[in-house]
């Protein structure tokens, strides 16, 4: 358990935290170790995803659907298990929309006992990869300044916080079998980009808080990339002032980064690592 500096293919280092054999962002060991023991309430809701798959976006949709104060500016990071200690989370009023990038078995024990609702988000992993690269470069605590071509092998090898996305995707794809007791709604980033309204309606139904079409349109408007960036884009900033969590919000930015060789390697590795796991992603909308 310690701070580790993971070198990329060019020698630039990514600063991470290793706790019990797993890699995390540089947070606190006590906070990470405390996750399993967080006291869980019946009405806690969880938003789960591998990093950069749209957690902030969907968290905000859920907040607007469940909240009585739609004007409040709260960021999902205030309820992120990997960064916020249990003592702070315990003070939050219900319903709490907790969020995490951890694997299924790393969720708080109480989630399984209370059968909490889980909103799980997936995004095509090529756009996720590009987004994660910018995330690592922009967030000062990673102290990372590597080039995309040197970062790419690091991500493919899972030497990043939360580990291999192949492992993560397979773990969560099986949640219906490994934990059939957990009510889970899967939302797809690209589907939400194409049209957020069906996703917002599904989410409201799943959370048992159905509202008028007019309200759903309001949620769509307030959770547009532009509105969210304007409202919250300065909460987490890069050293140059750029917004870390609201970068481009597009489908297909991977085409501006992946070389032909990287794309081929990605497709080959994906096929090999995800054999037997039937997931289809949309790389364009
Ligand atoms: P990009 O880096 O491709 O722009 P997470 O919230 O899981 O960290 O994911 C961040 C990604 O979601 C970023 O992707 C960010 O721009 C995008 N995002 C955030 N809010 C969004 C919104 N309202 N609509 C679409 N994409 C959004």
Short mmCIF file of N, CA and C in Angstrom, two decimals, residues 175-240:
data_model
loop_
_atom_site.label_atom_id
_atom_site.label_comp_id
_atom_site.label_asym_id
_atom_site.label_seq_id
_atom_site.Cartn_x
_atom_site.Cartn_y
_atom_site.Cartn_z
N UNK A 175 -22.74 -8.85 -13.80
CA UNK A 175 -23.38 -8.54 -12.52
C UNK A 175 -24.78 -9.17 -12.39
N UNK A 176 -25.48 -9.28 -13.52
CA UNK A 176 -26.82 -9.90 -13.49
C UNK A 176 -26.76 -11.35 -13.03
N UNK A 177 -25.64 -12.02 -13.30
CA UNK A 177 -25.45 -13.42 -12.90
C UNK A 177 -24.80 -13.51 -11.53
N UNK A 178 -23.77 -12.69 -11.30
CA UNK A 178 -23.07 -12.79 -10.02
C UNK A 178 -23.91 -12.20 -8.88
N UNK A 179 -24.72 -11.18 -9.20
CA UNK A 179 -25.56 -10.54 -8.17
C UNK A 179 -26.95 -10.25 -8.71
N UNK A 180 -27.73 -11.31 -8.94
CA UNK A 180 -29.06 -11.08 -9.49
C UNK A 180 -29.96 -10.28 -8.55
N UNK A 181 -29.55 -10.19 -7.28
CA UNK A 181 -30.38 -9.43 -6.32
C UNK A 181 -30.27 -7.92 -6.51
N UNK A 182 -29.25 -7.48 -7.27
CA UNK A 182 -29.07 -6.03 -7.43
C UNK A 182 -29.85 -5.50 -8.63
N UNK A 183 -30.81 -4.61 -8.40
CA UNK A 183 -31.51 -4.00 -9.54
C UNK A 183 -30.54 -3.10 -10.29
N UNK A 184 -30.31 -3.39 -11.56
CA UNK A 184 -29.30 -2.63 -12.32
C UNK A 184 -29.89 -2.10 -13.63
N UNK A 185 -29.66 -0.83 -13.87
CA UNK A 185 -30.05 -0.24 -15.16
C UNK A 185 -28.78 0.16 -15.88
N UNK A 186 -28.62 -0.35 -17.12
CA UNK A 186 -27.43 0.02 -17.90
C UNK A 186 -27.79 1.12 -18.89
N UNK A 187 -27.03 2.20 -18.87
CA UNK A 187 -27.22 3.27 -19.85
C UNK A 187 -25.97 3.37 -20.72
N UNK A 188 -26.18 3.69 -22.00
CA UNK A 188 -25.08 3.71 -22.96
C UNK A 188 -24.81 5.17 -23.37
N UNK A 189 -23.58 5.61 -23.17
CA UNK A 189 -23.20 7.01 -23.45
C UNK A 189 -23.64 7.43 -24.85
N UNK A 190 -23.35 6.59 -25.84
CA UNK A 190 -23.64 6.96 -27.24
C UNK A 190 -25.16 7.08 -27.47
N UNK A 191 -25.94 6.24 -26.81
CA UNK A 191 -27.40 6.35 -26.94
C UNK A 191 -27.88 7.67 -26.35
N UNK A 192 -27.29 8.03 -25.22
CA UNK A 192 -27.67 9.30 -24.58
C UNK A 192 -27.27 10.48 -25.45
N UNK A 193 -26.15 10.35 -26.15
CA UNK A 193 -25.72 11.42 -27.04
C UNK A 193 -26.69 11.56 -28.21
N UNK A 194 -27.12 10.41 -28.71
CA UNK A 194 -28.03 10.45 -29.86
C UNK A 194 -29.35 11.12 -29.46
N UNK A 195 -29.85 10.74 -28.30
CA UNK A 195 -31.08 11.34 -27.78
C UNK A 195 -31.18 11.01 -26.28
N UNK A 196 -30.99 12.00 -25.43
CA UNK A 196 -31.01 11.70 -23.99
C UNK A 196 -32.39 11.37 -23.43
N UNK A 197 -33.46 11.79 -24.12
CA UNK A 197 -34.80 11.65 -23.51
C UNK A 197 -35.20 10.22 -23.17
N UNK A 198 -35.00 9.23 -24.09
CA UNK A 198 -35.38 7.86 -23.71
C UNK A 198 -34.62 7.39 -22.46
N UNK A 199 -33.34 7.78 -22.36
CA UNK A 199 -32.53 7.40 -21.19
C UNK A 199 -33.06 8.07 -19.93
N UNK A 200 -33.44 9.32 -20.04
CA UNK A 200 -33.96 10.05 -18.87
C UNK A 200 -35.27 9.41 -18.41
N UNK A 201 -36.12 9.04 -19.36
CA UNK A 201 -37.39 8.38 -18.99
C UNK A 201 -37.13 7.05 -18.30
N UNK A 202 -36.20 6.27 -18.88
CA UNK A 202 -35.87 4.96 -18.28
C UNK A 202 -35.35 5.12 -16.87
N UNK A 203 -34.51 6.13 -16.72
CA UNK A 203 -33.90 6.39 -15.42
C UNK A 203 -34.98 6.75 -14.39
N UNK A 204 -35.91 7.60 -14.79
CA UNK A 204 -36.99 8.01 -13.88
C UNK A 204 -37.83 6.80 -13.46
N UNK A 205 -38.11 5.93 -14.42
CA UNK A 205 -38.91 4.74 -14.12
C UNK A 205 -38.14 3.84 -13.15
N UNK A 206 -36.86 3.64 -13.44
CA UNK A 206 -36.03 2.78 -12.62
C UNK A 206 -35.93 3.32 -11.19
N UNK A 207 -35.87 4.64 -11.08
CA UNK A 207 -35.71 5.25 -9.75
C UNK A 207 -37.05 5.49 -9.07
N UNK A 208 -38.11 5.06 -9.74
CA UNK A 208 -39.45 5.21 -9.16
C UNK A 208 -39.83 6.66 -8.91
N UNK A 209 -39.46 7.52 -9.84
CA UNK A 209 -39.79 8.94 -9.64
C UNK A 209 -40.23 9.53 -10.98
N UNK A 210 -41.20 8.86 -11.60
CA UNK A 210 -41.62 9.34 -12.93
C UNK A 210 -42.22 10.74 -12.84
N UNK A 211 -41.94 11.52 -13.88
CA UNK A 211 -42.36 12.93 -13.90
C UNK A 211 -43.00 13.24 -15.26
N UNK A 212 -43.35 14.52 -15.45
CA UNK A 212 -43.99 14.93 -16.71
C UNK A 212 -42.95 15.00 -17.84
N UNK A 213 -43.44 14.95 -19.08
CA UNK A 213 -42.54 15.11 -20.25
C UNK A 213 -41.85 16.47 -20.20
N UNK A 214 -42.57 17.44 -19.68
CA UNK A 214 -42.01 18.79 -19.57
C UNK A 214 -40.78 18.76 -18.63
N UNK A 215 -40.91 18.02 -17.55
CA UNK A 215 -39.80 17.93 -16.60
C UNK A 215 -38.62 17.20 -17.24
N UNK A 216 -38.92 16.15 -18.01
CA UNK A 216 -37.82 15.41 -18.67
C UNK A 216 -37.08 16.33 -19.65
N UNK A 217 -37.82 17.19 -20.32
CA UNK A 217 -37.18 18.13 -21.25
C UNK A 217 -36.27 19.10 -20.49
N UNK A 218 -36.72 19.47 -19.31
CA UNK A 218 -35.91 20.36 -18.46
C UNK A 218 -34.62 19.65 -18.04
N UNK A 219 -34.75 18.35 -17.68
CA UNK A 219 -33.57 17.57 -17.29
C UNK A 219 -32.60 17.49 -18.48
N UNK A 220 -33.16 17.25 -19.67
CA UNK A 220 -32.33 17.16 -20.88
C UNK A 220 -31.56 18.48 -21.08
N UNK A 221 -32.29 19.58 -20.92
CA UNK A 221 -31.65 20.88 -21.13
C UNK A 221 -30.56 21.15 -20.08
N UNK A 222 -30.89 20.90 -18.83
CA UNK A 222 -29.93 21.20 -17.76
C UNK A 222 -28.71 20.28 -17.77
N UNK A 223 -28.85 19.11 -18.41
CA UNK A 223 -27.72 18.19 -18.45
C UNK A 223 -27.02 18.18 -19.82
N UNK A 224 -27.34 19.18 -20.64
CA UNK A 224 -26.61 19.28 -21.91
C UNK A 224 -25.15 19.58 -21.56
N UNK A 225 -24.26 19.18 -22.45
CA UNK A 225 -22.83 19.40 -22.20
C UNK A 225 -22.55 20.88 -21.91
N UNK A 226 -23.17 21.74 -22.73
CA UNK A 226 -22.93 23.18 -22.61
C UNK A 226 -23.35 23.72 -21.24
N UNK A 227 -24.56 23.32 -20.83
CA UNK A 227 -25.08 23.82 -19.54
C UNK A 227 -24.26 23.30 -18.37
N UNK A 228 -23.92 22.00 -18.44
CA UNK A 228 -23.16 21.44 -17.32
C UNK A 228 -21.77 22.06 -17.24
N UNK A 229 -21.18 22.26 -18.40
CA UNK A 229 -19.84 22.86 -18.39
C UNK A 229 -19.90 24.29 -17.82
N UNK A 230 -20.93 25.02 -18.21
CA UNK A 230 -21.06 26.40 -17.71
C UNK A 230 -21.31 26.40 -16.20
N UNK A 231 -22.12 25.45 -15.72
CA UNK A 231 -22.46 25.45 -14.30
C UNK A 231 -21.35 24.88 -13.42
N UNK A 232 -20.65 23.86 -13.95
CA UNK A 232 -19.73 23.13 -13.08
C UNK A 232 -18.31 22.99 -13.62
N UNK A 233 -18.08 23.52 -14.82
CA UNK A 233 -16.80 23.31 -15.49
C UNK A 233 -15.58 23.83 -14.76
N UNK A 234 -15.81 24.76 -13.82
CA UNK A 234 -14.64 25.33 -13.13
C UNK A 234 -14.39 24.65 -11.78
N UNK A 235 -15.23 23.68 -11.40
CA UNK A 235 -15.06 23.05 -10.08
C UNK A 235 -13.73 22.28 -10.03
N UNK A 236 -13.45 21.53 -11.11
CA UNK A 236 -12.17 20.82 -11.16
C UNK A 236 -11.43 21.30 -12.41
N UNK A 237 -10.34 22.04 -12.18
CA UNK A 237 -9.63 22.66 -13.31
C UNK A 237 -8.20 22.14 -13.45
N UNK A 238 -7.74 22.15 -14.69
CA UNK A 238 -6.34 21.84 -14.96
C UNK A 238 -5.51 23.08 -14.59
N UNK A 239 -4.19 22.92 -14.56
CA UNK A 239 -3.36 24.08 -14.20
C UNK A 239 -3.53 25.22 -15.21
N UNK A 240 -3.88 24.88 -16.47
CA UNK A 240 -4.09 25.96 -17.45
C UNK A 240 -5.52 26.52 -17.39
#
